[in-house]
Amino acid sequence: MQTRQEAVEQTVMFLERCGIQLTDSEKQMIEVVDFGLHDYPRSGLQLLTYINTPRYCAKELVLFSHQTCPEHRHPPFNNTPGKQETFRCRWGEVYLFVEDEELTLNTAQEEPVCEPPKGFEQWYTCQRYILLRAGEQYTINPNTRHWFQAGQRGAVISEFSSESRDDLDIFTDPSVNRVG
Amino acid sequence: MQTRQEAVEQTVMFLERCGIQLTDSEKQMIEVVDFGLHDYPRSGLQLLTYINTPRYCAKELVLFSHQTCPEHRHPPFNNTPGKQETFRCRWGEVYLFVEDEELTLNTAQEEPVCEPPKGFEQWYTCQRYILLRAGEQYTINPNTRHWFQAGQRGAVISEFSSESRDDLDIFTDPSVNRVG
């Protein structure tokens, strides 16, 4: 089991590996998210928020090898349609599953490209995905279910979005606690 | 005099140097901006827009050695206060001059840290600056005059913002033509 400090150090290493420099105070602000599922690091996410205002938001997301962010959506709030977000892969590979009929079915081939964390399968409903490699991006519509899992090496993802309100996120698995 | 193609190749080189990968179609979308001032590359800017929606925008800006983006502001439009933007330096150094009384006066020391392009001095009114190095960032309020100049090595800057409407930008120098 990793300590928080080890996870932070590994996150900084991932970011530095792809040329992203942080100030010392930013390193202290890195979030290690276990979603309250007692399944970290398999279910989990590391992130740093650069800026979050009512008008826009920018973060770096880090996923370790095969780490999975559980399925969720960003619902409408304050007369907005909810958070819209663009994922841009900077390093590694990420399988992004989204409720989007135009994406590829995970079961189209006999071998699925990735699988939800064992024991949590029922809380993963999106079956279609896009694989993002370094330099590739995809924009997730507001209020649209999505989850994502890194490939073998892990992944670094820049997230550009409208305002982020993690406290409002709705996870498919009701036992997730995002902000706790 | 650099051709557009040479400027694009140099821009890709700057981005790759700090670990930023682009797809081939993105390389074709790089903008080489001369502001219609016949002073490129001294007055100029290279950029790539990743995403620009009514809700948010993200770009990479590249400045060559001592290159300068002329002074301008982003005025209100569509019932918004105008574009708000966060500059995050990824590589090199950028001197960001902003109408912000809390910043450092360029004339505080006898040697100014940088100077507007010769012959254009009258169109540069902001005297206060912040120096951004890799990993440092600053948020420019809407409708606030600003200009910026790279240090010796040039600079790569990630820009996170509300919607970008270059056609509405108001430059201090009336002969600037941004959208050419």
CSV table of C-alpha atoms in Angstrom, one decimal:
chain,number,residue,atom,x,y,z
A,1,MET,CA,0.0,0.0,0.0
A,2,GLN,CA,1.3,3.4,-1.1
A,3,THR,CA,1.4,6.3,1.3
A,4,ARG,CA,0.0,9.6,0.2
A,5,GLN,CA,3.6,11.0,0.1
A,6,GLU,CA,4.8,8.2,-2.1
A,7,ALA,CA,1.8,8.8,-4.5
A,8,VAL,CA,2.6,12.5,-4.6
A,9,GLU,CA,6.3,11.8,-5.4
A,10,GLN,CA,5.3,9.4,-8.2
A,11,THR,CA,2.9,11.9,-9.6
A,12,VAL,CA,5.6,14.6,-9.7
A,13,MET,CA,7.9,12.1,-11.4
A,14,PHE,CA,5.2,11.4,-14.1
A,15,LEU,CA,4.8,15.1,-14.7
A,16,GLU,CA,8.5,15.8,-14.9
A,17,ARG,CA,9.0,12.9,-17.3
A,18,CYS,CA,6.8,14.7,-19.8
A,19,GLY,CA,8.4,18.1,-19.2
A,20,ILE,CA,5.8,19.6,-16.9
A,21,GLN,CA,7.4,21.7,-14.1
A,22,LEU,CA,5.7,22.6,-10.9
A,23,THR,CA,6.5,25.1,-8.2
A,24,ASP,CA,7.1,23.7,-4.7
A,25,SER,CA,3.8,25.0,-3.5
A,26,GLU,CA,2.0,23.3,-6.4
A,27,LYS,CA,3.6,20.0,-5.4
A,28,GLN,CA,1.9,20.4,-2.0
A,29,MET,CA,-1.4,20.9,-3.7
A,30,ILE,CA,-1.4,17.6,-5.6
A,31,GLU,CA,-4.6,15.6,-4.8
A,32,VAL,CA,-4.4,11.9,-4.4
A,33,VAL,CA,-8.0,10.7,-4.8
A,34,ASP,CA,-9.1,7.2,-3.7
A,35,PHE,CA,-12.9,7.9,-4.2
A,36,GLY,CA,-13.5,6.3,-0.8
A,37,LEU,CA,-13.6,2.8,-2.4
A,38,HIS,CA,-10.7,1.2,-0.5
A,39,ASP,CA,-9.4,0.0,-3.8
A,40,TYR,CA,-6.5,2.5,-4.3
A,41,PRO,CA,-4.4,2.6,-6.4
A,42,ARG,CA,-6.4,0.4,-8.8
A,43,SER,CA,-9.4,2.8,-8.5
A,44,GLY,CA,-7.9,6.2,-8.1
A,45,LEU,CA,-6.5,9.4,-9.6
A,46,GLN,CA,-3.9,12.0,-9.0
A,47,LEU,CA,-4.3,15.6,-10.1
A,48,LEU,CA,-3.2,19.2,-9.8
A,49,THR,CA,-5.5,22.1,-10.5
A,50,TYR,CA,-3.7,25.1,-12.0
A,51,ILE,CA,-6.8,27.4,-12.1
A,52,ASN,CA,-10.5,27.0,-11.4
A,53,THR,CA,-12.7,30.0,-11.8
A,54,PRO,CA,-16.5,30.3,-12.7
A,55,ARG,CA,-15.3,30.9,-16.3
A,56,TYR,CA,-12.7,28.1,-16.9
A,57,CYS,CA,-10.6,25.5,-15.3
A,58,ALA,CA,-7.3,23.7,-16.1
A,59,LYS,CA,-5.8,20.6,-14.5
A,60,GLU,CA,-3.2,17.9,-15.0
A,61,LEU,CA,-4.4,14.4,-14.4
A,62,VAL,CA,-2.0,11.5,-13.7
A,63,LEU,CA,-2.9,7.9,-13.8
A,64,PHE,CA,-0.5,5.1,-12.8
A,65,SER,CA,-0.3,1.8,-14.7
A,66,HIS,CA,-3.9,0.5,-15.5
A,67,GLN,CA,-5.3,2.9,-12.8
A,68,THR,CA,-9.0,3.6,-13.3
A,69,CYS,CA,-11.2,6.7,-12.6
A,70,PRO,CA,-14.7,5.4,-11.8
A,71,GLU,CA,-17.6,6.3,-14.0
A,72,HIS,CA,-19.3,9.6,-13.4
A,73,ARG,CA,-21.0,12.6,-15.0
A,74,HIS,CA,-21.0,16.4,-14.4
A,75,PRO,CA,-24.6,17.5,-13.9
A,76,PRO,CA,-26.1,21.0,-14.7
A,77,PHE,CA,-25.7,23.7,-12.0
A,78,ASN,CA,-26.1,27.4,-11.7
A,79,ASN,CA,-28.0,27.7,-15.0
A,80,THR,CA,-25.1,26.0,-16.9
A,81,PRO,CA,-25.4,22.6,-18.7
A,82,GLY,CA,-22.6,21.2,-16.4
A,83,LYS,CA,-18.9,20.8,-16.8
A,84,GLN,CA,-17.7,20.3,-20.3
A,85,GLU,CA,-14.1,19.0,-20.5
A,86,THR,CA,-11.4,18.4,-23.0
A,87,PHE,CA,-8.9,15.6,-22.3
A,88,ARG,CA,-5.5,16.0,-24.0
A,89,CYS,CA,-3.1,13.1,-23.5
A,90,ARG,CA,0.4,14.4,-22.9
A,91,TRP,CA,2.2,11.1,-22.2
A,92,GLY,CA,1.3,7.4,-22.1
A,93,GLU,CA,-2.0,6.0,-23.2
A,94,VAL,CA,-5.5,6.4,-21.8
A,95,TYR,CA,-8.7,4.5,-22.7
A,96,LEU,CA,-11.5,7.0,-22.3
A,97,PHE,CA,-15.0,5.4,-22.1
A,98,VAL,CA,-17.8,7.8,-22.9
A,99,GLU,CA,-21.6,7.5,-23.5
A,100,ASP,CA,-21.0,8.4,-27.2
A,101,GLU,CA,-22.5,6.2,-29.9
A,102,GLU,CA,-19.8,7.2,-32.4
A,103,LEU,CA,-17.0,5.7,-30.4
A,104,THR,CA,-15.6,2.1,-30.7
A,105,LEU,CA,-17.4,-0.8,-28.8
A,106,ASN,CA,-15.1,-2.3,-26.2
A,107,THR,CA,-16.6,-5.7,-27.0
A,108,ALA,CA,-16.3,-5.3,-30.8
A,109,GLN,CA,-13.2,-7.6,-30.6
A,110,GLU,CA,-13.2,-10.8,-28.5
A,111,GLU,CA,-10.5,-9.4,-26.3
A,112,PRO,CA,-11.7,-6.2,-24.6
A,113,VAL,CA,-9.0,-3.5,-24.5
A,114,CYS,CA,-9.5,-3.0,-20.8
A,115,GLU,CA,-11.8,-4.0,-18.0
A,116,PRO,CA,-13.3,-2.2,-15.0
A,117,PRO,CA,-11.7,-3.0,-11.6
A,118,LYS,CA,-12.7,-6.5,-10.5
A,119,GLY,CA,-15.6,-6.5,-8.1
A,120,PHE,CA,-16.8,-3.1,-9.3
A,121,GLU,CA,-18.0,-4.1,-12.8
A,122,GLN,CA,-21.7,-3.3,-12.2
A,123,TRP,CA,-20.8,0.4,-11.8
A,124,TYR,CA,-19.3,0.7,-15.3
A,125,THR,CA,-22.0,1.1,-18.0
A,126,CYS,CA,-20.2,2.9,-20.8
A,127,GLN,CA,-19.0,0.3,-23.4
A,128,ARG,CA,-17.6,2.6,-26.0
A,129,TYR,CA,-14.1,4.1,-25.9
A,130,ILE,CA,-11.5,6.2,-27.6
A,131,LEU,CA,-7.8,5.5,-27.1
A,132,LEU,CA,-5.8,8.7,-26.6
A,133,ARG,CA,-2.1,8.7,-27.1
A,134,ALA,CA,0.3,11.7,-26.6
A,135,GLY,CA,-0.9,14.6,-28.6
A,136,GLU,CA,-4.5,13.3,-29.0
A,137,GLN,CA,-7.6,14.8,-27.4
A,138,TYR,CA,-11.3,14.4,-27.0
A,139,THR,CA,-14.1,16.7,-25.6
A,140,ILE,CA,-16.7,15.2,-23.3
A,141,ASN,CA,-20.1,16.8,-23.4
A,142,PRO,CA,-21.7,18.0,-20.1
A,143,ASN,CA,-23.8,15.6,-18.1
A,144,THR,CA,-22.4,12.6,-20.1
A,145,ARG,CA,-21.2,9.4,-18.3
A,146,HIS,CA,-17.5,8.6,-18.7
A,147,TRP,CA,-14.7,6.7,-17.0
A,148,PHE,CA,-11.1,6.2,-18.0
A,149,GLN,CA,-8.2,3.8,-17.5
A,150,ALA,CA,-4.5,4.2,-18.2
A,151,GLY,CA,-2.6,1.7,-20.3
A,152,GLN,CA,0.5,-0.2,-19.1
A,153,ARG,CA,2.8,2.8,-18.7
A,154,GLY,CA,0.2,5.1,-17.0
A,155,ALA,CA,-0.8,8.4,-18.5
A,156,VAL,CA,-0.6,12.2,-18.1
A,157,ILE,CA,-3.6,14.1,-19.3
A,158,SER,CA,-4.2,17.9,-19.5
A,159,GLU,CA,-7.8,18.7,-18.8
A,160,PHE,CA,-9.2,22.0,-20.1
A,161,SER,CA,-12.8,22.7,-19.0
A,162,SER,CA,-15.6,25.0,-17.8
A,163,GLU,CA,-15.8,25.5,-14.1
A,164,SER,CA,-15.0,22.4,-12.0
A,165,ARG,CA,-17.3,21.5,-9.1
A,166,ASP,CA,-16.2,18.1,-7.9
A,167,ASP,CA,-18.7,18.2,-5.1
A,168,LEU,CA,-21.5,17.9,-7.6
A,169,ASP,CA,-20.2,15.0,-9.6
A,170,ILE,CA,-22.6,12.0,-9.8
A,171,PHE,CA,-20.9,8.6,-9.8
A,172,THR,CA,-22.6,5.5,-11.0
A,173,ASP,CA,-21.4,3.7,-7.9
A,174,PRO,CA,-23.3,5.2,-5.0
A,175,SER,CA,-20.5,4.3,-2.5
A,176,VAL,CA,-18.0,6.7,-4.2
A,177,ASN,CA,-17.1,9.6,-2.0
A,178,ARG,CA,-15.2,12.1,-4.2
A,179,VAL,CA,-14.6,15.0,-1.9
A,180,GLY,CA,-14.4,13.1,1.5
B,1,MET,CA,13.4,37.0,-43.2
B,2,GLN,CA,11.8,33.8,-42.1
B,3,THR,CA,9.2,32.0,-44.3
B,4,ARG,CA,6.0,30.9,-42.7
B,5,GLN,CA,7.1,27.3,-43.1
B,6,GLU,CA,10.4,28.0,-41.2
B,7,ALA,CA,8.5,29.7,-38.4
B,8,VAL,CA,6.1,26.7,-38.1
B,9,GLU,CA,9.0,24.3,-38.0
B,10,GLN,CA,10.8,26.3,-35.3
B,11,THR,CA,7.5,26.5,-33.3
B,12,VAL,CA,7.2,22.7,-33.4
B,13,MET,CA,10.8,22.4,-32.3
B,14,PHE,CA,10.1,24.7,-29.3
B,15,LEU,CA,7.1,22.6,-28.3
B,16,GLU,CA,8.9,19.3,-28.7
B,17,ARG,CA,11.7,20.6,-26.6
B,18,CYS,CA,9.4,20.9,-23.7
B,19,GLY,CA,7.7,17.6,-24.3
B,20,ILE,CA,4.6,18.8,-26.0
B,21,GLN,CA,3.5,16.5,-28.8
B,22,LEU,CA,1.2,17.5,-31.7
B,23,THR,CA,-0.6,15.5,-34.3
B,24,ASP,CA,0.2,16.2,-38.0
B,25,SER,CA,-3.0,18.0,-38.5
B,26,GLU,CA,-2.3,20.2,-35.5
B,27,LYS,CA,1.1,21.2,-37.0
B,28,GLN,CA,-0.8,22.5,-40.0
B,29,MET,CA,-3.0,24.6,-37.7
B,30,ILE,CA,-0.2,26.5,-36.1
B,31,GLU,CA,-0.7,30.3,-36.5
B,32,VAL,CA,2.2,32.6,-37.3
B,33,VAL,CA,1.0,36.1,-36.4
B,34,ASP,CA,2.8,39.2,-37.6
B,35,PHE,CA,0.1,41.6,-36.4
B,36,GLY,CA,0.3,43.4,-39.8
B,37,LEU,CA,3.2,45.5,-38.4
B,38,HIS,CA,6.0,44.5,-40.9
B,39,ASP,CA,8.2,43.9,-37.9
B,40,TYR,CA,8.1,40.1,-37.7
B,41,PRO,CA,9.7,38.2,-36.0
B,42,ARG,CA,10.6,41.0,-33.5
B,43,SER,CA,6.9,41.8,-33.2
B,44,GLY,CA,5.0,38.5,-33.5
B,45,LEU,CA,3.7,35.4,-32.0
B,46,GLN,CA,3.2,31.7,-32.9
B,47,LEU,CA,0.3,29.7,-31.4
B,48,LEU,CA,-1.8,26.6,-31.6
B,49,THR,CA,-5.4,26.5,-30.3
B,50,TYR,CA,-6.3,23.1,-28.9
B,51,ILE,CA,-9.9,24.0,-28.1
B,52,ASN,CA,-12.1,27.2,-28.2
B,53,THR,CA,-15.7,27.0,-27.2
B,54,PRO,CA,-18.1,29.6,-25.8
B,55,ARG,CA,-17.2,28.1,-22.4
B,56,TYR,CA,-13.4,27.8,-22.4
B,57,CYS,CA,-10.3,27.9,-24.5
B,58,ALA,CA,-6.8,26.4,-24.3
B,59,LYS,CA,-3.8,27.3,-26.5
B,60,GLU,CA,0.0,27.0,-26.6
B,61,LEU,CA,1.9,30.2,-27.3
B,62,VAL,CA,5.5,30.2,-28.6
B,63,LEU,CA,7.8,33.2,-28.5
B,64,PHE,CA,11.2,33.2,-30.1
B,65,SER,CA,14.2,35.0,-28.5
B,66,HIS,CA,13.0,38.4,-27.3
B,67,GLN,CA,10.0,38.3,-29.5
B,68,THR,CA,7.2,40.6,-28.4
B,69,CYS,CA,3.4,40.4,-28.5
B,70,PRO,CA,2.1,44.0,-28.8
B,71,GLU,CA,-0.1,45.6,-26.1
B,72,HIS,CA,-3.8,44.8,-26.2
B,73,ARG,CA,-6.9,44.1,-24.1
B,74,HIS,CA,-9.9,41.8,-24.4
B,75,PRO,CA,-13.0,43.9,-24.2
B,76,PRO,CA,-16.5,42.8,-23.0
B,77,PHE,CA,-18.8,41.0,-25.5
B,78,ASN,CA,-22.0,38.9,-25.4
B,79,ASN,CA,-22.8,40.0,-21.8
B,80,THR,CA,-19.4,38.7,-20.6
B,81,PRO,CA,-16.7,40.9,-19.1
B,82,GLY,CA,-14.3,39.9,-21.9
B,83,LYS,CA,-11.6,37.2,-22.1
B,84,GLN,CA,-9.9,36.2,-18.8
B,85,GLU,CA,-6.7,34.3,-19.3
B,86,THR,CA,-4.1,32.4,-17.3
B,87,PHE,CA,-0.6,32.3,-18.7
B,88,ARG,CA,1.5,29.4,-17.5
B,89,CYS,CA,5.1,29.4,-18.6
B,90,ARG,CA,6.2,25.9,-19.6
B,91,TRP,CA,9.7,26.6,-20.9
B,92,GLY,CA,12.1,29.6,-21.1
B,93,GLU,CA,11.2,33.0,-19.6
B,94,VAL,CA,8.5,35.5,-20.4
B,95,TYR,CA,8.2,39.1,-19.2
B,96,LEU,CA,4.4,39.8,-18.9
B,97,PHE,CA,3.5,43.5,-18.6
B,98,VAL,CA,0.0,44.1,-17.2
B,99,GLU,CA,-2.0,47.1,-16.0
B,100,ASP,CA,-1.7,45.8,-12.4
B,101,GLU,CA,-0.5,48.1,-9.7
B,102,GLU,CA,0.8,45.2,-7.6
B,103,LEU,CA,3.4,44.2,-10.2
B,104,THR,CA,7.1,45.4,-10.4
B,105,LEU,CA,7.9,48.7,-12.2
B,106,ASN,CA,10.1,48.1,-15.2
B,107,THR,CA,11.9,51.4,-14.4
B,108,ALA,CA,12.4,50.6,-10.7
B,109,GLN,CA,16.0,49.7,-11.5
B,110,GLU,CA,18.1,51.9,-13.8
B,111,GLU,CA,18.3,49.1,-16.4
B,112,PRO,CA,14.8,48.1,-17.6
B,113,VAL,CA,14.4,44.3,-17.9
B,114,CYS,CA,13.2,44.6,-21.4
B,115,GLU,CA,12.1,47.3,-23.9
B,116,PRO,CA,9.3,47.5,-26.5
B,117,PRO,CA,10.4,47.0,-30.1
B,118,LYS,CA,12.2,50.2,-31.3
B,119,GLY,CA,10.0,52.5,-33.3
B,120,PHE,CA,6.9,51.2,-31.5
B,121,GLU,CA,7.5,52.5,-28.0
B,122,GLN,CA,4.5,54.8,-28.0
B,123,TRP,CA,2.1,51.9,-28.2
B,124,TYR,CA,3.4,50.2,-25.0
B,125,THR,CA,1.9,51.9,-21.9
B,126,CYS,CA,2.0,49.1,-19.2
B,127,GLN,CA,5.2,49.7,-17.2
B,128,ARG,CA,4.7,46.9,-14.6
B,129,TYR,CA,5.6,43.3,-15.2
B,130,ILE,CA,5.9,39.8,-13.7
B,131,LEU,CA,8.7,37.5,-14.9
B,132,LEU,CA,7.3,34.0,-15.4
B,133,ARG,CA,9.7,31.0,-15.5
B,134,ALA,CA,8.8,27.4,-16.2
B,135,GLY,CA,6.1,26.3,-13.7
B,136,GLU,CA,5.0,29.8,-12.9
B,137,GLN,CA,1.7,31.4,-13.9
B,138,TYR,CA,-0.4,34.6,-13.7
B,139,THR,CA,-4.0,35.4,-14.5
B,140,ILE,CA,-4.9,38.5,-16.5
B,141,ASN,CA,-8.2,40.1,-15.7
B,142,PRO,CA,-10.6,40.8,-18.6
B,143,ASN,CA,-10.4,44.1,-20.4
B,144,THR,CA,-6.9,44.8,-18.9
B,145,ARG,CA,-4.1,46.0,-21.1
B,146,HIS,CA,-1.1,43.7,-21.4
B,147,TRP,CA,1.9,42.8,-23.6
B,148,PHE,CA,4.7,40.3,-23.3
B,149,GLN,CA,8.2,39.6,-24.4
B,150,ALA,CA,10.3,36.4,-24.2
B,151,GLY,CA,13.8,36.3,-22.6
B,152,GLN,CA,16.9,35.3,-24.5
B,153,ARG,CA,15.9,31.7,-25.0
B,154,GLY,CA,12.3,32.3,-26.1
B,155,ALA,CA,9.3,30.9,-24.2
B,156,VAL,CA,6.5,28.3,-24.4
B,157,ILE,CA,3.4,29.4,-22.6
B,158,SER,CA,0.1,27.4,-22.0
B,159,GLU,CA,-2.9,29.7,-22.1
B,160,PHE,CA,-6.1,28.7,-20.3
B,161,SER,CA,-9.0,31.1,-20.7
B,162,SER,CA,-12.6,31.8,-21.3
B,163,GLU,CA,-13.7,32.0,-24.9
B,164,SER,CA,-11.2,33.6,-27.3
B,165,ARG,CA,-12.4,36.1,-29.8
B,166,ASP,CA,-9.2,37.4,-31.5
B,167,ASP,CA,-11.4,39.5,-33.8
B,168,LEU,CA,-12.5,41.7,-30.9
B,169,ASP,CA,-9.0,42.4,-29.4
B,170,ILE,CA,-8.2,46.0,-29.0
B,171,PHE,CA,-4.6,46.9,-29.6
B,172,THR,CA,-3.0,50.1,-28.3
B,173,ASP,CA,-1.3,50.5,-31.7
B,174,PRO,CA,-4.2,51.3,-34.2
B,175,SER,CA,-2.2,49.9,-37.1
B,176,VAL,CA,-2.2,46.4,-35.7
B,177,ASN,CA,-4.2,43.9,-37.8
B,178,ARG,CA,-4.6,40.7,-35.7
B,179,VAL,CA,-6.8,38.7,-37.9
B,180,GLY,CA,-5.2,39.8,-41.2
